[in-house]
XYZ file of C-alpha atoms in Angstrom:
751
model
C 114.903 99.345 -25.161
C 115.562 102.738 -23.560
C 114.301 105.818 -25.355
C 117.147 107.448 -27.265
C 115.453 110.834 -27.315
C 117.177 113.435 -25.135
C 115.124 114.845 -22.272
C 115.135 118.336 -23.806
C 113.526 117.090 -26.980
C 110.017 118.505 -27.484
C 107.031 116.400 -28.411
C 104.509 116.955 -31.153
C 100.940 117.770 -30.225
C 97.780 119.215 -31.564
C 97.399 116.943 -34.558
C 93.908 116.397 -35.890
C 92.433 112.982 -36.448
C 94.012 109.571 -36.315
C 95.297 107.722 -33.326
C 98.454 108.189 -31.389
C 99.981 108.034 -27.999
C 98.610 110.216 -25.187
C 100.902 112.718 -23.518
C 100.413 115.035 -20.559
C 99.152 118.470 -21.405
C 102.210 120.164 -19.976
C 104.560 118.124 -22.233
C 103.158 119.416 -25.489
C 105.643 120.316 -28.138
C 106.720 123.897 -28.789
C 104.038 125.335 -26.574
C 104.959 128.907 -25.717
C 105.206 129.928 -22.112
C 104.677 133.476 -21.029
C 107.995 135.146 -20.678
C 111.342 133.632 -19.805
C 114.160 132.345 -21.974
C 112.799 128.793 -21.855
C 109.797 129.644 -23.990
C 112.000 131.410 -26.532
C 114.464 128.496 -26.705
C 111.648 125.965 -27.228
C 110.198 128.174 -29.899
C 113.564 128.386 -31.685
C 113.935 124.633 -31.327
C 110.579 124.117 -33.035
C 111.592 126.455 -35.859
C 114.795 124.444 -36.292
C 112.891 121.150 -36.308
C 110.440 122.437 -38.912
C 113.334 123.685 -41.049
C 115.027 120.283 -40.895
C 111.767 118.498 -41.788
C 111.263 120.820 -44.746
C 114.819 120.132 -45.971
C 114.190 116.424 -45.615
C 110.998 116.768 -47.651
C 112.696 118.771 -50.390
C 115.509 116.204 -50.726
C 113.197 113.144 -50.286
C 115.128 112.101 -47.174
C 113.910 110.006 -44.260
C 112.848 111.938 -41.192
C 113.762 109.098 -38.784
C 116.695 110.788 -37.134
C 117.402 112.542 -33.862
C 115.688 115.892 -33.400
C 117.326 117.472 -30.362
C 119.171 120.725 -30.838
C 122.671 119.282 -30.854
C 121.801 116.464 -33.215
C 120.017 118.810 -35.629
C 123.080 121.028 -35.753
C 125.207 117.983 -36.614
C 122.553 116.807 -39.108
C 122.464 120.130 -40.973
C 126.246 120.324 -40.948
C 126.475 116.818 -42.398
C 124.035 117.687 -45.236
C 125.561 121.091 -45.881
C 127.052 121.751 -49.299
C 130.601 121.803 -47.897
C 130.301 118.445 -46.102
C 128.647 116.745 -49.068
C 131.281 118.185 -51.391
C 134.034 116.824 -49.179
C 132.345 113.394 -49.130
C 131.842 113.415 -52.909
C 135.433 114.468 -53.508
C 136.636 111.654 -51.198
C 134.602 109.135 -53.144
C 136.077 110.463 -56.408
C 139.565 110.401 -54.985
C 139.450 106.812 -53.778
C 138.021 105.673 -57.091
C 140.608 107.686 -59.027
C 143.427 105.933 -57.191
C 143.036 102.993 -59.564
C 144.585 105.093 -62.362
C 147.713 105.860 -60.290
C 148.437 102.846 -58.095
C 150.211 99.791 -59.462
C 149.654 98.971 -62.321
C 149.803 102.654 -63.205
C 147.961 104.132 -66.202
C 150.417 107.011 -66.520
C 151.688 106.209 -69.994
C 151.001 107.882 -73.293
C 149.686 104.720 -74.948
C 148.253 101.378 -73.953
C 149.676 99.597 -76.988
C 152.024 96.869 -75.690
C 154.335 97.407 -78.704
C 155.080 101.042 -77.963
C 154.227 101.481 -74.271
C 157.105 102.635 -72.090
C 157.585 101.365 -68.565
C 154.951 103.062 -66.436
C 155.720 105.004 -63.262
C 154.720 102.991 -60.280
C 154.276 104.975 -57.060
C 156.399 103.951 -54.090
C 154.792 101.820 -51.432
C 152.885 103.967 -48.979
C 152.107 106.907 -51.277
C 148.688 105.874 -52.594
C 148.084 103.887 -49.396
C 148.382 107.120 -47.383
C 145.771 108.799 -49.551
C 143.605 105.709 -49.319
C 143.662 105.541 -45.521
C 142.696 109.223 -45.316
C 139.700 108.453 -47.516
C 138.819 105.483 -45.310
C 138.970 107.696 -42.240
C 136.548 110.112 -43.858
C 134.202 107.205 -44.570
C 134.591 106.024 -40.965
C 133.558 109.469 -39.794
C 130.654 109.373 -42.285
C 129.271 106.077 -41.041
C 129.773 107.174 -37.437
C 127.735 110.376 -37.957
C 124.999 108.504 -39.803
C 124.792 105.855 -37.113
C 124.557 108.446 -34.355
C 121.875 110.497 -36.153
C 119.585 107.528 -36.865
C 120.108 105.879 -33.463
C 121.157 102.389 -32.506
C 117.734 100.836 -33.178
C 117.601 102.206 -36.718
C 121.235 101.354 -37.363
C 120.712 97.656 -36.579
C 117.830 97.518 -39.079
C 119.654 99.359 -41.873
C 121.355 96.829 -44.176
C 123.174 99.581 -46.044
C 124.768 100.994 -42.877
C 125.727 97.515 -41.688
C 127.248 96.745 -45.084
C 129.003 100.160 -44.983
C 130.621 99.253 -41.696
C 131.588 95.782 -42.926
C 133.180 97.174 -46.116
C 135.166 99.649 -44.042
C 136.439 96.961 -41.677
C 137.453 94.666 -44.577
C 139.120 97.536 -46.413
C 141.145 98.585 -43.351
C 142.228 94.976 -42.689
C 143.283 94.561 -46.319
C 145.155 97.892 -46.133
C 147.079 96.667 -43.104
C 147.931 93.417 -44.914
C 149.093 95.414 -47.927
C 151.534 97.488 -45.884
C 152.818 94.465 -44.013
C 153.693 92.821 -47.343
C 155.333 96.036 -48.652
C 152.624 96.422 -51.286
C 153.599 93.169 -52.995
C 150.365 91.275 -52.349
C 148.934 89.514 -55.415
C 145.356 90.627 -54.789
C 143.836 93.724 -53.164
C 140.330 92.862 -52.104
C 139.565 96.494 -51.101
C 139.850 97.645 -54.711
C 136.782 95.533 -55.567
C 134.884 97.097 -52.642
C 135.537 100.778 -53.508
C 132.462 101.207 -55.749
C 130.324 100.480 -52.693
C 131.209 103.936 -51.320
C 129.702 105.483 -54.437
C 126.509 103.426 -54.242
C 125.757 103.967 -50.577
C 126.001 107.753 -50.973
C 123.147 107.990 -53.494
C 119.577 107.137 -52.480
C 118.488 107.133 -56.115
C 121.259 104.695 -57.009
C 120.097 102.451 -54.181
C 116.549 102.586 -55.604
C 117.859 101.757 -59.078
C 119.858 98.823 -57.730
C 116.813 97.589 -55.858
C 114.718 97.820 -59.028
C 117.333 95.829 -60.946
C 117.493 93.190 -58.229
C 113.698 92.891 -58.220
C 113.605 92.534 -61.998
C 116.224 89.758 -62.092
C 113.784 86.803 -61.740
C 111.806 87.864 -64.828
C 115.021 88.580 -66.747
C 116.419 85.192 -65.705
C 113.450 83.373 -67.240
C 114.065 84.937 -70.643
C 117.816 84.426 -70.344
C 117.159 80.737 -69.578
C 114.998 80.518 -72.679
C 117.785 82.208 -74.630
C 120.244 79.607 -73.331
C 117.940 76.804 -74.417
C 117.691 78.426 -77.848
C 121.489 78.610 -78.091
C 122.034 75.001 -76.985
C 119.442 73.531 -79.358
C 120.807 75.366 -82.366
C 124.393 74.576 -81.336
C 123.733 70.847 -81.311
C 121.748 71.110 -84.502
C 124.577 73.046 -86.135
C 127.247 70.530 -85.078
C 125.129 67.715 -86.529
C 124.417 69.679 -89.687
C 127.947 70.896 -90.582
C 129.929 67.611 -90.741
C 130.842 67.678 -94.395
C 133.761 66.133 -96.177
C 137.167 67.723 -96.345
C 137.375 70.545 -98.834
C 133.715 71.456 -99.154
C 131.800 74.380 -97.571
C 130.436 72.301 -94.713
C 133.918 71.305 -93.613
C 135.102 74.901 -93.665
C 132.077 75.863 -91.588
C 132.806 73.098 -89.123
C 136.504 73.880 -88.804
C 135.992 77.628 -88.431
C 132.807 77.955 -86.312
C 131.528 74.485 -85.210
C 134.774 72.662 -84.443
C 133.651 71.738 -80.920
C 130.895 72.566 -78.457
C 132.523 75.686 -76.855
C 133.432 77.064 -80.263
C 129.949 76.450 -81.641
C 128.285 78.046 -78.610
C 130.575 81.077 -78.924
C 129.917 81.454 -82.626
C 126.134 81.416 -82.194
C 126.287 83.690 -79.134
C 128.213 86.216 -81.151
C 125.719 85.781 -84.009
C 123.018 86.619 -81.462
C 124.541 90.110 -81.375
C 124.973 90.070 -85.200
C 128.674 90.960 -84.707
C 129.923 88.054 -86.953
C 127.114 88.157 -89.510
C 127.435 87.192 -92.372
C 130.943 85.816 -91.777
C 129.664 82.806 -89.797
C 127.190 81.930 -92.540
C 129.354 82.520 -95.614
C 131.342 79.211 -95.882
C 128.267 77.003 -95.779
C 126.015 79.407 -97.718
C 128.600 79.602 -100.515
C 128.235 75.813 -100.953
C 124.428 75.618 -100.746
C 121.704 78.286 -100.436
C 119.655 76.089 -98.088
C 122.221 76.475 -95.305
C 121.270 80.120 -95.034
C 117.899 79.061 -93.581
C 119.610 77.744 -90.427
C 121.258 81.073 -89.626
C 118.247 83.169 -90.632
C 115.898 81.148 -88.385
C 118.381 81.356 -85.500
C 118.714 85.132 -85.899
C 114.965 85.653 -86.205
C 114.168 83.710 -83.019
C 117.154 84.900 -81.001
C 117.931 88.454 -82.035
C 114.555 89.704 -83.224
C 112.259 87.822 -80.863
C 113.928 86.728 -77.637
C 116.251 89.766 -77.266
C 113.416 92.181 -77.904
C 111.216 90.202 -75.557
C 113.929 90.643 -72.961
C 113.931 94.387 -73.596
C 110.122 94.483 -73.147
C 110.301 92.520 -69.897
C 113.059 94.711 -68.512
C 111.141 97.817 -69.422
C 107.881 96.608 -67.933
C 109.342 95.221 -64.685
C 111.760 98.049 -64.187
C 109.009 100.624 -64.734
C 106.821 98.928 -62.140
C 109.523 98.700 -59.515
C 110.768 102.209 -60.246
C 107.241 103.538 -59.810
C 107.055 101.829 -56.430
C 110.363 103.346 -55.397
C 109.210 106.802 -56.524
C 105.975 106.257 -54.583
C 108.169 105.812 -51.535
C 109.964 109.040 -52.379
C 106.625 110.890 -52.630
C 105.621 109.443 -49.278
C 108.838 110.719 -47.724
C 108.162 114.208 -49.094
C 104.595 114.270 -47.777
C 105.694 112.836 -44.436
C 108.418 115.492 -44.001
C 105.988 118.215 -44.948
C 103.353 116.872 -42.545
C 105.909 116.644 -39.752
C 106.863 120.280 -40.292
C 103.191 121.219 -40.284
C 102.614 119.379 -37.000
C 105.577 121.081 -35.341
C 104.519 124.558 -36.479
C 100.822 124.083 -35.799
C 101.551 122.942 -32.243
C 103.020 126.351 -31.451
C 100.630 128.622 -29.499
C 100.538 132.318 -29.190
C 101.291 133.603 -25.732
C 98.249 133.533 -23.585
C 96.202 131.457 -26.080
C 95.648 128.405 -23.980
C 92.779 126.910 -26.002
C 93.043 127.893 -29.669
C 89.867 127.454 -31.705
C 91.645 126.854 -34.998
C 94.548 124.622 -35.865
C 96.980 125.642 -38.545
C 100.320 127.304 -39.300
C 100.763 131.021 -39.123
C 102.167 132.334 -42.415
C 104.696 134.486 -40.540
C 105.949 131.382 -38.728
C 106.396 129.494 -41.997
C 108.185 132.476 -43.559
C 110.481 132.629 -40.544
C 111.276 128.909 -40.938
C 111.789 129.295 -44.680
C 114.658 131.691 -44.016
C 116.477 128.874 -42.192
C 115.999 126.341 -44.979
C 118.863 125.643 -47.345
C 117.232 126.563 -50.633
C 118.137 128.665 -53.628
C 116.898 132.229 -53.490
C 114.695 131.986 -56.611
C 112.584 129.108 -55.221
C 112.546 130.730 -51.792
C 111.170 133.945 -53.271
C 108.509 132.104 -55.268
C 107.294 130.283 -52.142
C 107.237 133.479 -50.120
C 105.010 135.078 -52.717
C 102.771 132.010 -52.650
C 102.462 132.202 -48.856
C 101.691 135.906 -48.921
C 98.860 135.224 -51.374
C 96.996 133.428 -48.566
C 96.856 136.637 -46.515
C 96.971 136.372 -42.748
C 94.836 133.253 -42.424
C 96.247 130.083 -40.897
C 97.566 127.564 -43.419
C 95.655 124.324 -43.397
C 97.367 120.948 -43.857
C 96.347 120.760 -47.548
C 97.551 124.314 -48.237
C 100.806 123.563 -46.461
C 101.337 120.439 -48.575
C 100.606 122.294 -51.818
C 103.372 124.746 -51.014
C 105.866 121.934 -51.585
C 104.850 121.695 -55.217
C 106.600 125.002 -55.682
C 109.949 123.331 -54.923
C 109.641 121.262 -58.068
C 108.702 124.046 -60.463
C 111.222 125.652 -62.748
C 111.516 129.217 -61.640
C 111.511 131.469 -64.689
C 113.480 134.559 -63.887
C 112.162 137.828 -65.199
C 114.562 139.339 -67.753
C 116.181 142.628 -66.737
C 114.443 145.737 -67.992
C 115.523 146.920 -71.397
C 117.050 150.348 -71.796
C 114.627 153.127 -72.708
C 115.561 155.425 -75.568
C 113.914 158.818 -76.101
C 114.246 158.804 -79.919
C 111.510 157.002 -81.923
C 114.173 155.855 -84.376
C 116.227 154.240 -81.617
C 113.091 152.576 -80.159
C 112.300 151.163 -83.597
C 115.843 149.891 -83.989
C 115.635 148.391 -80.489
C 112.463 146.523 -81.453
C 114.023 145.306 -84.702
C 117.250 143.977 -83.176
C 115.527 142.314 -80.235
C 113.017 140.466 -82.451
C 113.355 136.688 -82.929
C 113.694 137.180 -86.673
C 117.038 138.865 -86.000
C 118.091 135.647 -84.292
C 116.941 133.691 -87.321
C 119.074 135.902 -89.546
C 122.072 135.200 -87.283
C 121.454 131.476 -87.621
C 121.241 131.812 -91.375
C 124.568 133.707 -91.488
C 126.137 131.037 -89.272
C 124.856 128.373 -91.679
C 126.518 130.219 -94.535
C 129.746 130.388 -92.490
C 129.602 126.669 -91.816
C 128.857 125.784 -95.427
C 131.727 127.923 -96.709
C 134.183 126.226 -94.380
C 132.837 122.775 -95.350
C 133.104 123.506 -99.073
C 136.679 124.729 -98.851
C 137.678 121.779 -96.659
C 136.311 119.386 -99.276
C 137.924 121.267 -102.191
C 141.330 121.466 -100.454
C 141.283 117.921 -99.094
C 143.684 116.610 -101.791
C 145.683 119.825 -102.092
C 148.996 120.184 -100.260
C 149.223 123.054 -97.805
C 151.905 124.861 -99.856
C 149.661 124.730 -102.957
C 146.491 126.159 -101.344
C 145.193 129.648 -102.012
C 143.072 130.756 -99.029
C 142.409 134.257 -100.290
C 138.626 133.760 -100.769
C 138.095 131.857 -97.516
C 140.138 134.475 -95.652
C 137.936 137.285 -96.971
C 134.805 135.350 -96.101
C 135.975 134.712 -92.543
C 136.719 138.421 -92.080
C 133.203 139.241 -93.251
C 131.513 136.645 -91.039
C 133.474 137.693 -87.936
C 132.599 141.345 -88.564
C 128.925 140.360 -88.729
C 129.185 138.420 -85.452
C 130.739 141.487 -83.806
C 128.007 143.711 -85.236
C 125.333 141.304 -84.039
C 126.820 141.317 -80.519
C 126.861 145.125 -80.377
C 123.335 145.470 -81.746
C 121.950 142.969 -79.208
C 123.666 144.796 -76.376
C 122.111 148.005 -77.699
C 118.606 146.448 -77.891
C 118.640 144.382 -74.700
C 121.128 146.209 -72.547
C 124.197 144.533 -71.118
C 122.307 142.899 -68.193
C 119.626 141.666 -70.568
C 122.196 140.322 -73.014
C 124.051 138.442 -70.265
C 120.826 137.015 -68.857
C 120.567 134.648 -71.837
C 122.979 131.695 -71.837
C 122.854 131.488 -75.643
C 123.863 135.132 -75.896
C 126.737 134.559 -73.470
C 127.919 131.603 -75.575
C 127.670 133.629 -78.752
C 129.462 136.588 -77.181
C 132.349 134.485 -75.900
C 132.586 132.806 -79.258
C 132.647 136.145 -81.042
C 135.399 137.465 -78.760
C 137.517 134.354 -79.304
C 137.028 134.578 -83.067
C 137.865 138.285 -83.067
C 141.056 137.804 -81.060
C 142.173 134.974 -83.378
C 141.358 137.009 -86.504
C 143.292 140.007 -85.292
C 146.209 137.784 -84.424
C 146.054 136.139 -87.869
C 146.023 139.517 -89.623
C 148.916 140.750 -87.481
C 151.054 137.741 -88.378
C 149.969 137.031 -91.973
C 148.675 140.486 -93.056
C 145.431 141.059 -94.921
C 144.277 138.297 -97.312
C 145.531 138.618 -100.860
C 145.812 136.317 -103.905
C 148.261 133.551 -103.121
C 147.728 133.950 -99.350
C 149.011 130.799 -97.643
C 149.123 131.194 -93.877
C 149.218 127.444 -93.244
C 152.796 127.144 -94.442
C 154.135 128.809 -91.264
C 153.119 126.051 -88.894
C 151.445 122.734 -88.391
C 148.454 124.385 -86.701
C 148.568 128.083 -87.476
C 146.304 130.761 -86.072
C 144.292 130.578 -89.256
C 143.640 126.829 -88.724
C 142.609 127.606 -85.147
C 140.154 130.231 -86.376
C 138.572 127.781 -88.768
C 138.238 125.204 -86.023
C 136.546 127.701 -83.720
C 134.206 128.629 -86.562
C 132.840 125.089 -86.432
C 131.430 125.870 -82.972
C 128.949 128.182 -84.688
C 126.851 125.092 -85.381
C 125.673 125.289 -81.771
C 123.816 128.465 -82.587
C 121.202 126.336 -84.283
C 120.316 124.668 -80.966
C 118.474 127.849 -80.047
C 115.777 127.217 -82.610
C 114.820 123.832 -81.124
C 112.337 125.245 -78.528
C 110.344 126.915 -81.301
C 109.848 123.537 -83.039
C 107.410 121.760 -80.732
C 108.013 118.164 -81.735
C 111.782 118.613 -81.708
C 111.510 120.407 -78.372
C 110.017 117.259 -76.785
C 112.956 115.179 -78.021
C 115.493 117.783 -76.958
C 113.942 118.203 -73.475
C 113.971 114.408 -73.121
C 117.690 114.337 -73.885
C 118.389 117.156 -71.465
C 116.388 115.509 -68.695
C 118.242 112.247 -69.305
C 121.562 114.065 -68.921
C 120.366 115.579 -65.644
C 119.062 112.247 -64.343
C 121.965 110.085 -65.456
C 123.698 110.255 -62.099
C 121.942 107.166 -60.744
C 122.084 105.110 -63.967
C 125.531 106.397 -64.841
C 126.636 105.613 -61.320
C 125.485 102.018 -61.689
C 127.475 101.773 -64.933
C 130.578 103.269 -63.224
C 130.255 100.638 -60.455
C 129.984 97.798 -62.947
C 132.836 99.092 -65.089
C 135.014 99.533 -62.026
C 134.446 96.052 -60.655
C 134.921 94.297 -64.009
C 138.023 96.391 -64.760
C 139.670 95.385 -61.453
C 138.666 91.757 -62.076
C 140.099 91.949 -65.601
C 143.386 93.321 -64.325
C 143.679 90.485 -61.787
C 142.800 87.854 -64.414
C 144.458 89.086 -67.631
C 147.250 91.491 -66.676
C 150.350 90.727 -68.773
C 148.551 88.197 -70.927
C 148.862 90.241 -74.143
C 152.532 90.458 -75.101
C 153.892 92.202 -78.166
C 155.350 89.985 -80.936
C 159.064 89.450 -80.600
C 159.131 89.805 -76.805
C 158.867 86.129 -76.024
C 155.285 86.077 -77.208
C 153.725 83.270 -79.186
C 151.680 85.827 -81.122
C 152.376 85.889 -84.849
C 153.454 89.119 -86.505
C 151.073 91.108 -88.622
C 152.194 89.598 -91.945
C 151.510 85.977 -90.909
C 148.442 86.595 -88.747
C 145.003 85.316 -89.782
C 142.835 87.900 -91.504
C 140.430 89.411 -89.001
C 142.371 88.171 -85.971
C 143.459 90.233 -82.965
C 147.026 90.436 -84.328
C 146.071 91.316 -87.900
C 143.721 94.081 -86.733
C 146.419 95.374 -84.398
C 144.211 95.444 -81.327
C 147.293 95.454 -79.060
C 146.053 98.464 -77.087
C 142.995 96.462 -75.930
C 144.427 94.815 -72.851
C 144.063 94.685 -69.084
C 147.564 95.801 -68.183
C 146.311 98.919 -66.344
C 143.002 100.432 -65.231
C 142.560 102.891 -68.075
C 143.280 100.235 -70.734
C 140.851 97.876 -69.014
C 138.062 100.462 -69.186
C 138.597 101.025 -72.945
C 138.696 97.271 -73.556
C 135.417 96.774 -71.681
C 133.853 99.622 -73.634
C 134.859 98.034 -76.922
C 133.399 94.708 -75.837
C 130.180 96.374 -74.632
C 129.636 97.866 -78.099
C 129.857 94.212 -79.386
C 131.369 95.237 -82.693
C 134.037 92.619 -83.425
C 133.860 91.366 -79.849
C 134.413 87.829 -81.182
C 138.006 88.962 -81.830
C 138.494 89.593 -78.106
C 136.921 86.265 -77.208
C 139.240 84.403 -79.554
C 142.402 86.304 -78.556
C 141.962 85.912 -74.806
C 141.022 82.269 -75.300
C 144.304 81.660 -77.059
C 146.440 83.765 -74.650
C 144.860 82.899 -71.303
C 142.643 79.879 -71.770
C 139.074 78.947 -72.673
C 137.645 79.992 -69.298
C 138.267 83.664 -70.181
C 135.079 83.503 -72.251
C 133.032 83.346 -69.078
C 134.370 86.743 -68.058
C 133.521 88.384 -71.364
C 130.087 86.756 -71.653
C 129.214 87.914 -68.138
C 130.349 91.441 -69.054
C 128.163 91.296 -72.191
C 125.177 90.189 -70.131
C 125.607 92.887 -67.515
C 126.486 95.804 -69.801
C 124.900 95.192 -73.200
C 121.883 93.184 -72.180
C 120.866 94.496 -68.773
C 122.234 98.040 -68.451
C 121.633 99.099 -72.066
C 118.057 97.842 -71.860
C 117.589 99.700 -68.567
C 118.906 102.836 -70.242
C 116.442 102.231 -73.117
C 113.629 101.818 -70.564
C 114.529 105.157 -69.024
C 114.549 106.850 -72.427
C 111.189 105.360 -73.361
C 109.559 106.262 -70.039
C 110.921 109.784 -70.064
C 109.869 110.429 -73.648
C 106.417 108.824 -73.318
C 105.798 110.772 -70.087
C 106.665 114.057 -71.763
C 104.694 113.162 -74.891
C 101.563 112.191 -72.942
C 101.865 115.262 -70.708
C 102.359 117.463 -73.743
C 99.262 116.064 -75.415
C 97.272 116.428 -72.173
C 98.278 120.019 -71.616
C 97.779 120.864 -75.239
C 94.219 119.526 -75.144
C 93.488 121.493 -71.959
C 95.267 124.771 -72.408
C 97.017 124.587 -75.746
C 100.421 124.918 -74.004
C 102.630 121.833 -74.177
C 105.377 123.329 -72.052
C 105.804 121.814 -68.668
C 106.688 123.960 -65.668
C 108.251 121.226 -63.579
C 111.890 120.256 -63.355
C 112.907 117.053 -65.117
C 113.860 114.982 -62.066
C 113.500 111.223 -61.811
C 111.309 111.669 -58.735
C 108.791 113.606 -60.899
C 108.751 111.073 -63.696
C 105.436 109.492 -62.576
C 104.075 112.610 -60.871
C 100.690 112.344 -62.636
C 100.103 108.708 -61.758
C 101.490 108.386 -58.228
C 98.989 108.129 -55.434
C 98.888 110.740 -52.725
C 99.359 109.201 -49.227
C 96.303 109.247 -46.982
C 96.346 111.543 -43.971
C 95.763 108.599 -41.637
C 98.822 106.840 -43.082
C 100.981 109.894 -42.583
C 99.794 110.411 -39.023
C 100.266 106.779 -38.162
C 103.846 106.907 -39.479
C 104.519 110.123 -37.564
C 103.193 108.579 -34.365
C 105.943 105.920 -34.616
C 108.792 108.371 -35.132
C 111.694 106.856 -33.090
C 113.024 110.190 -31.787
C 110.018 112.553 -31.816
C 106.842 110.903 -30.486
C 103.547 112.316 -31.728
C 101.254 113.197 -28.832
C 97.495 113.437 -28.886
């Protein structure tokens, strides 16, 4: 196949060790030529190439893309914040269309008894927005395909699938318009989550880990199925009593036939119908309880926990392999940048004795890299610490560890006061014990509000006397204002605003002060018999008390000082930061099942009295869908479908949904809900549990290790998923990196 590299593209040279392809001496990459604009342009091109490689390394991206000047300009434009924001917004927009297009979710309630007729957009409105999104995706796949080249495009399953999904979506869009938006099924709605998945490399890794873990999970699920079938047959043989006794009630309610018996025991596996399923038989004879206890012990406590252990172990292994690949990408990008920069020669230096990267060259490239200023400044200081010596390959690689560190900004200088008294006051009001006093006052504020809410719970608004609580709130708000002013005095305004907790407290204090002044202006100063609530449903005084409840967040500031609690809190924060991939997988699953549910069960749930066979509430069976008034749990629109799926995922009373949709739509509806339970409650929740365990254990082990070495359990690295196994991942060998670089499809490595 012809080489896709443009003729103007430079070649790498000057690498040490390893094997590679031989190139003529006059074709070496980035070699400076004395004078002339050509040398300067090649030098600038090398700087641009190194900057792109460094950005690829920072973001764990593949370096297998075109490296000529025009392609790099397009590449950096594609990965710029603006382009990625447009792409992310387009993905959000096409997913959000499900709330607006028919059946629309634009109603105040999902309850079929009270829901008004929804507004359905005219044909062509949402379709116009959708085709614009599809055009953006077409441009996206075109740019990606051009940048990686035809050879790489043919080998990329994700890009091929991207193109196929676009073609199917456009064809379905054309069919939809030709049928005036009256088609019974829109296939493209099921394909929309793919656009979210293909845009996240971490989500792809997560999906690959799940797919690799499926065989081990299937073995336990098969064992679980055998367990269910054995106990189902045993139960049907056991509960065949005579009419009127406990066994007969058990048989009629839970073991009437094979599907009902399987469903009852499956729900019991989640403990959602315990002890209801056991009560009729257990009330007749104690011995029947043994059957249900043994089933629960084997199924819920043994097999389900075994499934959790297998998912955790397998997922951890595959995730570690994926993160090892991410580490290799970083090291490869860094080494590629090193090779480009080290191949540059000073003018007139035809045979350099040393090979390395000039610090000034790296600093020049660093200015071109898209990186936040704090990390850029930290790396510049690290480079300057090496002096004027050439950077070796190891030193160059170590610089990339700085990208992962949390940059701790120096607080602004505090104001200097000439008076000893003012300096003493400054020390006092900037001490951490002053923060502890503020937390104690906030606790008193919170307790006072809670006590009065409990006392006045059964008192009508017109009979309340809020004189004492009004005085207390005035006192607390005055203290918050005093605390704000004293901290500004001690830290200075820049120092006060440098702390996010101070900013939150300051905003909260200003809001409270404005509400308190408004309350006093309307209701005057508190006095015996003061009843501001009587002037409105939610008066300013009620608003002030609600805002006061936010003071509880002040206590979050003391968590870092409690070391064990700090580990738990940091784990939670890191999970929130890293939930994009796992949360994205959940969004994809929710979206697909919600669209499927709309196509299968839309209009199935009908309110009593509207031609429905559903009994009214007075005659409905106790604990049934109708008696519990679950009418809002339906699949009549996308928002209602999401809430229904959430309620089933929680598995509390999910047997009610199974029974209702069996009666309204048929027994095959159980397959849909059981599949949803398997995907959401069994697989995804266990994956989420594995992420929590791994994150917490990693932090706990690292804390113990650092504490034993230096007595400092605080980590200096960011809590990214790629850094989860940082201490156990293997560093790639230099030969492996050079061999991979030598096979770069667009930038051959010369020897």
